[in-house]
XYZ file of C-alpha atoms in Angstrom:
736
model
C -7.194 -52.364 -9.863
C -10.573 -53.019 -8.272
C -10.729 -49.541 -6.703
C -8.921 -47.712 -9.484
C -11.673 -47.600 -12.128
C -14.346 -46.039 -9.851
C -11.762 -43.461 -8.735
C -10.927 -42.547 -12.342
C -14.627 -42.248 -13.225
C -15.276 -40.131 -10.128
C -12.351 -37.811 -10.956
C -13.537 -37.465 -14.575
C -17.018 -36.519 -13.390
C -15.582 -33.924 -10.986
C -13.533 -32.312 -13.752
C -16.551 -32.294 -16.091
C -18.646 -30.545 -13.425
C -15.998 -27.839 -12.914
C -15.446 -27.359 -16.645
C -19.185 -27.036 -17.238
C -19.598 -24.613 -14.319
C -16.696 -22.398 -15.406
C -17.753 -22.347 -19.058
C -21.385 -21.628 -18.110
C -20.248 -18.700 -15.986
C -18.047 -17.307 -18.752
C -19.992 -18.061 -21.924
C -23.568 -18.514 -20.745
C -24.510 -14.855 -21.188
C -23.241 -15.014 -24.791
C -25.265 -18.126 -25.713
C -28.360 -18.706 -23.567
C -31.455 -17.186 -25.162
C -29.510 -15.682 -28.066
C -29.599 -16.341 -31.797
C -27.076 -15.572 -34.523
C -28.254 -11.961 -34.915
C -27.202 -11.325 -31.281
C -23.816 -13.048 -31.504
C -20.595 -11.232 -30.630
C -19.035 -11.989 -34.020
C -21.905 -10.320 -35.858
C -21.880 -7.407 -33.376
C -18.195 -6.758 -34.094
C -18.796 -6.733 -37.851
C -21.749 -4.350 -37.420
C -19.605 -2.056 -35.337
C -17.053 -2.046 -38.159
C -19.822 -1.027 -40.588
C -21.163 1.758 -38.360
C -17.701 3.209 -37.734
C -16.769 3.304 -41.445
C -20.015 4.313 -43.190
C -19.839 7.915 -41.923
C -16.345 8.960 -43.131
C -16.582 6.951 -46.365
C -20.172 7.503 -47.546
C -22.424 9.687 -45.408
C -20.218 12.561 -44.273
C -16.780 12.505 -45.971
C -14.538 15.544 -45.687
C -13.305 17.671 -48.586
C -9.628 16.757 -48.742
C -8.530 20.030 -50.308
C -10.327 22.043 -47.655
C -8.765 19.818 -44.993
C -5.299 20.552 -46.324
C -5.994 24.274 -46.053
C -6.773 23.838 -42.359
C -3.347 22.395 -41.532
C -1.131 24.646 -39.388
C 2.587 24.755 -38.625
C 3.730 26.112 -35.265
C 6.895 28.041 -34.494
C 8.040 25.164 -32.297
C 7.679 22.687 -35.183
C 9.758 24.967 -37.402
C 12.523 25.198 -34.795
C 12.523 21.440 -34.181
C 12.747 20.756 -37.932
C 15.532 23.329 -38.361
C 17.744 22.039 -35.551
C 17.018 18.317 -35.958
C 20.593 17.630 -37.111
C 22.221 20.293 -34.938
C 23.282 23.886 -35.471
C 24.018 25.467 -38.888
C 27.831 24.955 -38.644
C 27.328 21.345 -37.561
C 25.002 20.549 -40.463
C 27.291 22.258 -43.015
C 30.291 20.340 -41.655
C 28.292 17.090 -41.883
C 27.434 17.713 -45.577
C 31.079 18.434 -46.406
C 32.101 15.217 -44.632
C 29.627 13.281 -46.787
C 30.680 14.745 -50.174
C 34.229 16.202 -50.149
C 36.039 12.864 -50.120
C 33.781 11.432 -52.847
C 34.318 14.565 -55.001
C 38.077 14.288 -54.503
C 38.007 10.622 -55.504
C 36.031 11.508 -58.676
C 38.563 14.255 -59.494
C 41.455 11.828 -58.993
C 39.738 9.356 -61.298
C 39.197 12.176 -63.831
C 35.462 11.466 -63.847
C 34.249 14.987 -64.477
C 30.605 13.994 -64.898
C 30.467 12.366 -61.437
C 32.478 15.222 -59.954
C 30.039 17.797 -61.296
C 26.992 15.771 -60.174
C 28.319 15.349 -56.624
C 29.344 19.000 -56.418
C 25.937 20.113 -57.618
C 24.142 17.791 -55.178
C 26.305 19.038 -52.294
C 25.745 22.711 -53.177
C 21.963 22.171 -53.406
C 21.898 20.614 -49.940
C 24.113 23.392 -48.520
C 21.861 26.027 -50.054
C 18.797 24.257 -48.643
C 20.344 24.112 -45.167
C 21.247 27.803 -45.279
C 17.735 28.648 -46.390
C 16.328 26.570 -43.525
C 18.078 28.895 -41.087
C 17.212 32.074 -43.041
C 13.584 31.658 -44.019
C 10.780 30.325 -41.775
C 8.445 30.128 -44.740
C 10.814 27.723 -46.497
C 10.744 25.343 -43.515
C 7.004 25.789 -43.047
C 6.371 24.759 -46.647
C 8.356 21.538 -46.107
C 6.476 20.649 -42.931
C 3.113 21.469 -44.517
C 3.939 19.190 -47.432
C 4.715 16.339 -45.048
C 1.498 16.929 -43.113
C -0.511 16.869 -46.349
C 1.187 13.593 -47.209
C 0.331 12.162 -43.771
C -3.289 13.249 -44.118
C -3.572 11.804 -47.617
C -2.004 8.488 -46.616
C -4.256 8.045 -43.616
C -7.475 8.957 -45.422
C -6.575 6.659 -48.304
C -5.846 3.845 -45.886
C -9.130 4.285 -44.038
C -11.330 4.875 -47.083
C -9.953 1.725 -48.708
C -11.280 -0.340 -45.828
C -14.391 -2.305 -46.584
C -16.885 -3.916 -44.248
C -17.408 -7.627 -44.719
C -21.134 -7.859 -43.958
C -23.731 -8.030 -46.769
C -25.671 -5.089 -45.340
C -28.560 -3.231 -46.900
C -29.093 0.324 -45.726
C -31.041 3.455 -46.464
C -30.056 6.736 -44.776
C -31.617 10.180 -45.217
C -29.899 13.326 -43.959
C -32.239 14.984 -41.468
C -31.185 18.516 -42.493
C -30.583 18.249 -46.272
C -32.888 15.375 -47.153
C -30.130 13.696 -49.184
C -30.560 9.905 -49.303
C -27.894 7.187 -49.407
C -28.853 3.548 -49.952
C -27.521 0.133 -50.840
C -29.430 -3.145 -51.206
C -33.112 -3.726 -50.427
C -34.107 -3.050 -46.812
C -37.696 -4.255 -47.314
C -36.901 -7.978 -47.712
C -37.099 -10.343 -44.685
C -34.053 -9.913 -42.461
C -32.261 -11.504 -39.555
C -31.115 -8.115 -38.277
C -32.802 -4.765 -38.650
C -32.184 -1.495 -36.826
C -34.217 1.700 -37.207
C -32.826 5.222 -36.753
C -35.355 8.007 -36.200
C -36.331 10.730 -33.760
C -37.933 8.240 -31.390
C -35.137 5.642 -31.375
C -32.286 8.045 -31.981
C -30.642 9.324 -35.144
C -27.488 7.800 -36.603
C -24.563 10.174 -35.978
C -22.176 10.215 -38.939
C -18.685 11.540 -38.225
C -16.584 12.957 -41.022
C -13.141 11.845 -39.938
C -11.767 8.447 -38.966
C -10.824 8.491 -35.326
C -13.593 10.850 -34.166
C -15.326 9.378 -31.177
C -12.615 6.752 -30.547
C -9.158 6.690 -28.985
C -7.175 7.708 -32.103
C -6.774 11.479 -32.479
C -3.321 12.025 -34.002
C -1.871 11.072 -37.423
C 1.845 10.758 -38.122
C 4.028 10.311 -41.180
C 7.743 9.661 -41.582
C 9.549 12.815 -42.730
C 12.615 12.768 -45.058
C 14.947 13.856 -42.289
C 13.979 10.900 -40.123
C 11.600 12.659 -37.737
C 7.854 12.152 -37.719
C 5.383 14.885 -38.609
C 2.276 14.909 -36.402
C -1.098 16.382 -37.287
C -2.210 17.918 -33.997
C -5.590 17.721 -32.298
C -6.182 21.354 -33.231
C -5.726 20.512 -36.924
C -8.113 17.572 -36.606
C -10.804 19.683 -34.945
C -10.380 22.407 -37.583
C -10.802 20.104 -40.599
C -13.678 17.998 -39.251
C -17.172 18.479 -40.627
C -20.111 18.949 -38.350
C -21.526 15.609 -37.194
C -24.553 14.851 -39.378
C -27.760 13.209 -38.170
C -29.447 10.568 -40.335
C -32.654 8.612 -40.124
C -33.141 5.339 -41.856
C -32.758 1.609 -41.524
C -29.955 -0.984 -41.606
C -30.721 -4.643 -42.236
C -29.096 -7.961 -43.058
C -31.301 -9.948 -45.448
C -32.414 -13.374 -44.237
C -31.243 -14.847 -47.516
C -27.651 -14.174 -46.434
C -27.740 -17.077 -43.943
C -29.000 -19.593 -46.473
C -26.679 -22.301 -47.723
C -24.138 -20.931 -50.153
C -24.490 -17.302 -48.929
C -21.745 -15.228 -47.323
C -22.990 -15.572 -43.713
C -23.996 -19.204 -43.899
C -20.673 -20.450 -42.493
C -20.828 -18.052 -39.533
C -24.486 -18.914 -38.901
C -23.734 -22.632 -38.908
C -20.695 -22.190 -36.671
C -22.682 -20.202 -34.088
C -25.412 -22.841 -33.922
C -22.870 -25.658 -33.507
C -21.279 -23.670 -30.689
C -24.629 -22.925 -29.079
C -26.146 -26.405 -29.108
C -22.805 -28.082 -28.394
C -22.498 -25.890 -25.299
C -26.033 -26.798 -24.219
C -25.120 -30.480 -24.566
C -21.941 -30.106 -22.520
C -23.658 -28.148 -19.773
C -26.303 -30.850 -19.599
C -23.489 -33.400 -19.330
C -22.056 -31.383 -16.446
C -25.445 -31.414 -14.695
C -25.759 -35.178 -15.168
C -22.224 -35.584 -13.799
C -23.131 -33.536 -10.716
C -26.241 -35.607 -10.056
C -24.213 -38.796 -10.487
C -21.612 -37.569 -7.989
C -24.325 -36.831 -5.445
C -26.036 -40.195 -5.873
C -24.416 -43.311 -7.335
C -20.775 -42.123 -7.445
C -20.247 -40.684 -3.989
C -16.590 -40.515 -3.050
C -15.268 -43.388 -0.936
C -12.191 -43.114 1.221
C -11.229 -46.704 0.399
C -10.439 -45.661 -3.185
C -7.273 -43.830 -2.107
C -6.229 -45.836 0.969
C -4.223 -49.026 0.839
C -2.220 -48.033 -2.214
C 1.495 -48.842 -2.720
C 2.216 -45.138 -2.254
C 0.707 -44.807 1.226
C 3.860 -45.614 3.183
C 6.139 -43.532 0.962
C 3.786 -40.559 1.173
C 3.451 -40.888 4.962
C 7.252 -40.670 5.332
C 7.427 -37.320 3.523
C 7.910 -34.168 5.597
C 4.791 -32.069 5.973
C 6.289 -29.091 4.099
C 6.931 -31.323 1.076
C 3.348 -32.582 1.329
C 2.073 -29.018 1.428
C 4.138 -28.038 -1.625
C 2.867 -31.095 -3.515
C -0.738 -30.269 -2.533
C -0.400 -26.655 -3.718
C 1.223 -27.651 -7.002
C -1.431 -30.293 -7.689
C -4.237 -27.848 -6.960
C -2.556 -25.182 -9.085
C -2.194 -27.541 -12.070
C -5.859 -28.533 -11.799
C -7.028 -24.925 -11.456
C -4.954 -23.731 -14.418
C -6.285 -26.574 -16.560
C -9.937 -25.900 -15.677
C -9.480 -22.134 -16.004
C -7.798 -22.321 -19.397
C -10.030 -25.061 -20.821
C -13.340 -23.568 -19.757
C -13.300 -21.880 -23.196
C -13.028 -25.249 -24.931
C -16.460 -24.667 -26.486
C -14.529 -23.569 -29.573
C -14.272 -27.305 -30.245
C -17.930 -27.165 -31.242
C -17.322 -24.206 -33.532
C -14.549 -25.900 -35.473
C -14.843 -29.662 -34.803
C -11.840 -31.733 -35.775
C -11.119 -35.317 -34.787
C -7.523 -34.423 -33.957
C -8.612 -31.551 -31.721
C -11.005 -33.803 -29.795
C -8.249 -36.401 -29.398
C -5.803 -33.798 -28.103
C -8.438 -32.437 -25.709
C -9.123 -35.939 -24.371
C -5.437 -36.545 -23.628
C -5.055 -33.220 -21.779
C -8.338 -33.946 -19.967
C -6.905 -37.189 -18.598
C -3.355 -35.906 -17.858
C -4.059 -32.419 -16.511
C -7.612 -32.878 -15.273
C -8.334 -36.401 -14.083
C -4.850 -37.280 -12.794
C -4.417 -34.107 -10.644
C -7.936 -34.646 -9.252
C -7.001 -38.192 -8.176
C -3.764 -36.962 -6.607
C -5.601 -34.131 -4.854
C -8.145 -36.561 -3.403
C -5.302 -38.883 -2.281
C -3.474 -36.015 -0.527
C -6.564 -34.550 1.143
C -7.761 -37.920 2.502
C -4.349 -38.746 3.939
C -4.080 -35.254 5.386
C -7.431 -35.566 7.156
C -6.512 -39.021 8.496
C -3.233 -37.623 9.830
C -5.105 -34.702 11.413
C -7.375 -37.084 13.309
C -4.379 -38.717 15.017
C -3.826 -36.890 18.299
C -0.572 -34.943 18.357
C 0.505 -36.158 14.920
C 0.266 -32.785 13.169
C 2.173 -31.023 15.959
C 4.945 -33.597 15.717
C 5.028 -33.255 11.920
C 5.294 -29.463 12.153
C 8.256 -29.685 14.516
C 10.004 -32.127 12.193
C 9.729 -30.132 8.957
C 12.700 -29.245 6.791
C 11.739 -25.614 7.169
C 11.900 -25.677 10.980
C 15.203 -27.529 10.885
C 16.603 -24.979 8.467
C 15.432 -22.068 10.623
C 16.995 -23.593 13.723
C 20.317 -24.102 11.966
C 20.146 -20.644 10.425
C 19.319 -19.087 13.769
C 22.306 -20.739 15.376
C 24.700 -19.701 12.627
C 23.340 -16.189 12.165
C 22.624 -15.033 15.675
C 24.150 -11.805 14.404
C 23.157 -11.743 10.760
C 25.813 -9.396 9.419
C 28.618 -11.237 11.191
C 27.192 -14.574 10.045
C 27.063 -13.422 6.427
C 30.570 -12.007 6.551
C 31.882 -15.183 8.161
C 30.156 -17.293 5.521
C 31.666 -15.185 2.730
C 35.083 -15.350 4.412
C 34.901 -19.152 4.565
C 33.998 -19.298 0.886
C 36.882 -16.913 0.156
C 39.380 -19.140 1.968
C 38.050 -22.189 0.128
C 38.345 -20.466 -3.250
C 41.817 -19.212 -2.339
C 42.919 -22.798 -1.708
C 41.402 -23.993 -4.975
C 43.014 -21.060 -6.793
C 46.412 -21.857 -5.325
C 46.177 -25.422 -6.642
C 45.187 -24.286 -10.130
C 48.390 -22.240 -10.639
C 50.331 -25.504 -10.901
C 48.244 -26.641 -13.883
C 48.356 -23.594 -16.135
C 50.503 -20.420 -15.957
C 47.476 -18.404 -17.078
C 45.808 -19.177 -13.759
C 48.852 -17.737 -11.956
C 48.131 -14.327 -13.493
C 44.470 -14.573 -12.533
C 45.339 -15.787 -9.051
C 47.833 -12.941 -8.553
C 45.197 -10.439 -9.643
C 42.705 -11.884 -7.130
C 45.290 -11.819 -4.346
C 46.284 -8.195 -5.038
C 42.831 -6.735 -5.550
C 40.651 -9.056 -3.455
C 42.700 -11.053 -0.971
C 44.934 -8.259 0.370
C 42.104 -5.693 0.804
C 39.941 -8.296 2.556
C 42.878 -9.273 4.800
C 43.493 -5.613 5.653
C 39.822 -5.180 6.590
C 39.903 -8.388 8.633
C 43.001 -7.287 10.588
C 41.439 -3.885 11.296
C 38.270 -5.558 12.576
C 40.263 -7.807 14.903
C 42.184 -4.780 16.248
C 38.904 -2.919 16.793
C 37.458 -5.987 18.551
C 40.395 -5.944 20.970
C 39.725 -2.263 21.756
C 36.091 -3.091 22.498
C 37.087 -5.966 24.786
C 39.457 -3.722 26.762
C 36.774 -1.025 27.098
C 34.226 -3.647 28.196
C 36.585 -4.822 30.942
C 36.895 -1.189 32.128
C 33.085 -0.900 32.267
C 32.847 -4.118 34.252
C 35.329 -2.613 36.725
C 33.050 0.409 37.217
C 34.953 2.942 35.086
C 32.085 4.479 33.119
C 33.544 7.874 32.204
C 35.038 7.107 28.777
C 32.872 5.975 25.835
C 34.037 3.514 23.181
C 34.959 5.212 19.921
C 32.589 4.331 17.049
C 34.529 3.447 13.895
C 32.594 2.917 10.651
C 29.317 1.020 10.278
C 30.465 -2.547 10.807
C 28.720 -4.995 13.188
C 31.533 -4.292 15.679
C 30.751 -0.583 15.485
C 27.106 -1.410 16.143
C 28.184 -3.519 19.118
C 30.327 -0.642 20.416
C 27.314 1.640 20.084
C 25.193 -0.809 22.092
C 27.879 -0.950 24.795
C 27.896 2.848 24.959
C 24.116 2.780 25.339
C 24.507 0.208 28.091
C 27.088 2.445 29.775
C 24.702 5.388 29.616
C 21.927 3.175 30.962
C 24.058 2.140 33.934
C 24.995 5.751 34.612
C 21.354 6.804 34.373
C 20.376 3.960 36.674
C 22.955 5.052 39.215
C 21.717 8.646 38.958
C 18.114 7.509 39.414
C 19.141 5.382 42.361
C 20.812 8.380 43.995
C 17.709 10.466 43.288
C 15.507 7.724 44.765
C 17.606 7.648 47.918
C 17.350 11.436 48.200
C 13.577 11.393 47.687
C 13.232 8.585 50.220
C 15.095 10.651 52.776
C 12.971 13.712 51.985
C 9.816 11.577 52.206
C 10.696 10.339 55.682
C 11.580 13.893 56.770
C 8.392 15.405 55.321
C 6.122 12.697 56.728
C 7.701 13.087 60.136
C 7.361 16.861 60.018
C 3.752 16.899 58.744
C 2.588 14.299 61.268
C 4.551 15.710 64.200
C 3.296 19.299 63.767
C -0.423 18.683 64.462
C 0.424 15.978 66.991
C 2.633 18.405 68.959
C -0.185 20.952 68.950
C -2.638 18.339 70.217
C -0.323 17.349 73.094
C 0.356 20.985 73.989
C -3.295 22.076 74.098
C -4.287 18.895 75.909
C -1.854 19.819 78.682
C -3.286 23.354 78.757
C -6.808 21.986 79.176
C -5.676 20.178 82.336
C -5.195 23.559 84.005
C -8.385 24.167 86.030
C -7.686 27.869 86.314
C -8.323 28.674 82.619
C -11.454 30.550 81.725
C -14.343 28.987 79.813
C -13.507 31.159 76.786
C -9.927 29.915 76.763
C -11.081 26.324 77.217
C -13.469 26.635 74.239
C -10.666 28.174 72.159
C -8.291 25.328 73.074
C -10.920 22.697 72.196
C -11.491 24.357 68.814
C -7.759 24.259 68.089
C -7.612 20.598 69.161
C -10.492 19.814 66.810
C -8.756 21.508 63.840
C -5.453 19.791 64.525
C -7.178 16.430 64.960
C -8.973 16.891 61.645
C -5.668 17.924 60.073
C -3.976 14.773 61.417
C -6.929 12.637 60.283
C -6.715 14.089 56.742
C -2.969 13.409 56.572
C -3.378 9.807 57.674
C -6.334 9.169 55.312
C -4.403 10.628 52.357
C -1.401 8.536 53.258
C -3.517 5.366 53.421
C -5.188 6.203 50.093
C -1.835 6.745 48.363
C -0.611 3.466 49.832
C -3.650 1.580 48.511
C -3.227 3.096 45.064
C 0.445 2.205 44.970
C -0.302 -1.404 45.968
C -3.154 -1.737 43.434
C -5.780 -2.518 46.093
C -8.066 0.372 45.178
C -11.028 -0.631 42.977
C -12.783 1.688 40.560
C -16.549 1.700 39.980
C -16.865 3.201 36.509
C -20.102 4.492 35.065
C -21.215 7.166 32.607
C -20.556 10.492 34.313
C -21.183 14.022 33.032
C -17.764 15.657 33.505
C -19.262 19.100 32.892
C -21.669 18.773 35.831
C -18.960 17.223 38.031
C -16.616 20.198 37.437
C -19.414 22.693 38.066
C -20.159 20.992 41.412
C -16.479 21.056 42.402
C -16.213 24.786 41.603
C -19.472 25.525 43.432
C -18.260 23.695 46.559
C -15.161 25.925 46.680
C -16.995 29.125 45.734
C -16.460 30.672 49.235
C -12.755 29.745 49.259
C -12.322 31.226 45.771
C -14.074 34.444 46.835
C -11.873 34.787 49.943
C -8.657 33.988 48.041
C -8.756 37.133 45.929
C -8.197 35.073 42.776
C -10.079 35.614 39.528
C -11.246 32.197 38.308
C -11.950 32.146 34.563
C -13.776 29.004 33.391
C -14.328 27.572 29.925
C -16.808 24.711 30.311
C -18.972 23.119 27.562
C -22.664 23.982 27.582
C -23.548 20.398 26.686
C -22.891 17.236 28.629
C -19.441 15.683 28.276
C -19.896 12.007 29.152
C -17.082 9.630 30.103
C -16.787 6.229 31.823
C -15.094 7.102 35.137
C -15.421 6.480 38.852
C -17.363 9.630 39.707
C -16.197 9.812 43.357
C -12.531 9.301 42.490
C -12.644 11.714 39.513
C -14.260 14.346 41.708
C -11.225 13.919 43.995
C -8.922 14.720 41.024
C -10.849 17.909 40.231
C -11.048 18.894 43.893
C -7.300 18.398 44.468
C -6.344 20.479 41.433
C -8.775 23.308 42.309
C -7.597 23.356 45.953
C -3.988 23.299 44.731
C -4.682 26.384 42.573
C -6.381 28.220 45.445
C -3.525 27.511 47.876
C -0.516 28.153 45.653
C -1.649 30.885 43.214
C -0.293 34.396 43.553
C -3.047 36.591 45.101
C -4.723 38.979 42.675
C -3.980 36.834 39.589
C -6.222 34.861 37.303
C -6.756 31.101 37.340
C -7.956 29.503 34.094
C -10.019 26.306 34.298
C -10.881 24.630 30.994
C -12.839 21.465 30.133
C -13.161 20.414 26.503
C -13.475 17.426 24.180
C -10.516 16.419 21.986
C -11.393 13.645 19.511
C -12.102 10.680 21.851
C -10.679 12.079 25.107
C -11.838 14.695 27.603
C -9.216 17.306 28.538
C -9.179 19.259 31.838
C -6.666 22.134 32.143
C -5.801 24.392 35.109
C -3.417 27.346 34.608
C -2.296 29.765 37.323
C 0.594 32.012 38.418
C 2.480 30.339 41.291
C 2.936 32.033 44.630
C 6.232 30.242 45.216
C 9.257 29.857 42.989
C 9.439 26.302 41.639
C 12.528 24.441 40.535
C 13.133 23.253 36.985
C 12.243 19.607 37.690
C 8.449 19.857 37.992
C 8.127 16.054 37.903
C 9.182 16.007 41.557
C 5.865 17.708 42.407
C 4.242 14.314 41.757
C 6.333 12.855 44.584
C 4.528 12.217 47.839
C 4.685 14.992 50.457
C 6.337 17.299 47.875
C 5.034 20.871 48.211
C 5.716 24.141 46.404
C 5.871 25.757 49.838
C 9.224 24.299 50.879
C 8.982 26.027 54.271
C 5.737 24.016 54.754
C 3.877 26.963 56.385
C 0.680 26.390 54.352
C -1.953 23.792 55.023
C -1.786 20.709 52.866
C -0.382 17.223 52.946
C 1.722 17.433 49.796
C -0.184 14.395 48.554
C -2.729 16.195 46.339
C -0.921 15.884 43.016
C 0.332 12.387 43.853
C -3.230 11.211 44.564
C -4.552 12.904 41.434
C -1.796 11.344 39.343
C -2.570 7.859 40.690
C -6.310 8.203 40.022
C -5.699 9.442 36.484
C -3.328 6.541 35.806
C -5.903 4.041 37.065
C -8.412 5.472 34.562
C -5.936 5.028 31.686
C -5.559 8.794 31.368
C -2.604 11.137 31.369
C -1.599 13.964 33.686
C 1.083 16.440 32.643
C 2.618 19.450 34.442
C 4.192 22.302 32.477
C 6.077 25.260 33.935
C 7.030 28.425 32.054
C 8.566 30.830 34.558
C 5.824 31.298 37.147
C 3.056 30.022 34.854
C 1.952 26.658 36.235
C -0.198 24.444 33.970
C -1.738 21.049 34.724
C -3.323 19.074 31.839
C -5.419 15.953 32.524
C -6.858 13.775 29.775
C -9.108 10.731 30.163
C -10.614 8.417 27.481
C -14.339 9.018 26.994
C -15.056 5.381 26.038
C-alpha cells in the first residue's frame, strides 16, 4: 500500500494533463480571447436570423406570381398517366375494387349504397379515361399539386421565427424602402454595419437560395411525389436585393431576467471553468516534472509480477494495445467535458469522477505496469527472442503449416474429418427419435453420397497420377497426364506436366550444348590452325636462299599479317575467358557516348569508304552521358561496326542510331546481311560462331560474344532481331 498511493496520484496527474491538452487543442480557439458576442451559440442564432429575414421581411416573393411560373413537362405528364400501369390495367384495377362491393350492396338490396359505389366507380373510370385522352387534364392535376407543395413549403418557412432579441434597420439601396424593428441606437453587445464600404446585406427572396436545398416536394394523391424543379425555382425567384443598415443586440438583453441572460451566464461559466481546468493541467504537468517523477519501484514487486511474467508475449501485446486503446478513447471522448461547467450538476460531477478513476487512472496504472515490465524484459539478453519463439501465434503457425502444407487439400481433409464425425453423431441420433432418421437419410442422400462419389473419383485420379509419375521416373516422357477439373490433384498433375516439359527442355538444351561444344572445338581448331599453317609454310619458304629479295619481303609481310591474325585470335579468346570467369574489372566513369560513337566511326572511315556501303547515322547533337568503362564500351561499338562492314551486302545501306530512351541510352545497328542466316539468331552470340559458315572472311567469330559480355557486365541489354535478310542489333545501357 506504501507505493500504491503515489502511483494513483501520478496516474491522475497524467490523465489530467492529457485531458487539459486535448480540450485546449479542441476548444481553445472557441474560448481564449472571446466574449459572449463571439460565441458559437450566438453565431448560429445570428445565422438563423440572416437566413430568414430576406424571404420573410426584406424580399418576399409574390405567391400568386410564383404559381404562374410553375411548369409541367411532357415527361411528368407521362409518368403521372402511367403510374398505375396502362389504361386497360388501371380500368381492370378499378373494377376489381368496386364490382364485388356493388354486387354485395345489390344482394343486400341497399340501393343507396349501390348507387353511390356505382357513381364513384364511374367517376374514377371517366377520370382515368380522360387522363389518357387529354394532356391538359393531367397537367392541371400536376400543377395543382405543385401549387400545394409551394404553398406548404413557403408557409412552413415563413412561420419560422428567430429566437434572438435583435434590433435592425435596413434600407433598400435601389428603392429607399426602410424596414426596422427595435432601437439600434442603444448600447449593444453585438452590432454589424452593412454599407458600401463593409458590404451590403444580400436579401434572397426564396428559402433555399444560396444553400444546399433547391427542390421542393409534396405527396400526390396517387402516391407519387411532385417535385418543383430547379428551373421553376429560378423562374419564380426575385432579384437579390441589396440593403444597407445595421443589426444589433441590445446590451440590456444580457442583464438578469432578460432572454439572453441564461446563455450569457452559461458561456462565462464555460469560459472561466475551462481556464481553471487548463491551469490545473499546467500545474499537474509541472508537478509531474518535479515532485512526482515516475519511479519504477511503484510497479515492481507487486503480487501480479510473476503471473504477468508467465504470460506469452502475444497476450502481453494484446493487453497493452487494449489498455492503451481504452485510455485513448476515454481521453478523446472526455476532452469535451467542459460542458460540465456549462450545466453544473453534482450528479454529473460524481459520474465524471467515477469514469475518471475507472477509465482514466486505472488504465494509466496498468499501462505503466506493462511498459516497465516490457522494458525490463527487453534489457535481459536474449529474453525477447526466446519470448517471440514461444508465442501462441508462432506455435499456431507451425501447426498450421504442418497440417496445411497444401492448403486446399488440408481444408478438404479437415472438412472431411468433420463430416465423418457428424455422420457418426447423426447415426447415433436416429436411435433416439424417428424424426432424426428422416433428416439423417436426407443428409446421406444429398450430402454423404455425393461427397463419397467425389472422394472415390479423386482417389482414382490420384492412382492415375501415381502411375504416370512412375512412367516419368522410368524416362518415358512422351505422354502428358490428363488434367481433370480444378482440384488440387489436377493442379499437381499440371505441375508434373510442367516438370516433364522442363526435363525434356533440359535434355534438348543438353544436346544443343554438346553440339555447340563440338562446333566450338572444331571452329577454334580451324581458326587457330589456318594462320599457324601459313606461318609454318612461309617460314619454310624463307629458308630457301635462292628466293629473290622481293619474294622474301612478300613472305615476311604475309608472316606478319598471319602472326597478327593469330595474336588477335588468342587475345580475343583470353578476353572472352576472363569475362566468362568474372575476372575482368570495369572502370566506370562519365563518358559522352555521342563522342565515343563518332570516334569509332571516324576510325573506320577508310574501311567504310572501301566497303561500298552507305552508312546512315542518327546521332544526338548534344552530349549523351552514361557511367561506363569507356575502353570496354568502345570495344562494343567497334565490334558492331566492324561486324556490319564485314557481313553487309555490298551496295546497301547501314543504319547506325544512338538515342536516349527515358533513363537508358540505346545504340542500334541495322544492315542487310551478305550471308543467309538461320532462324536461331541467338546462336550468333556463341563463341566462334560466324555468319560466314565457310569461314573465308577475316574474323574470330568472337565479336558479338565479346560485345554481349561487356554489355551484360554494364547491366545493359543486347538483342538481335532478324527479318529475312534485315539484321538488327539493339544495345541499351543505363545512363545512371
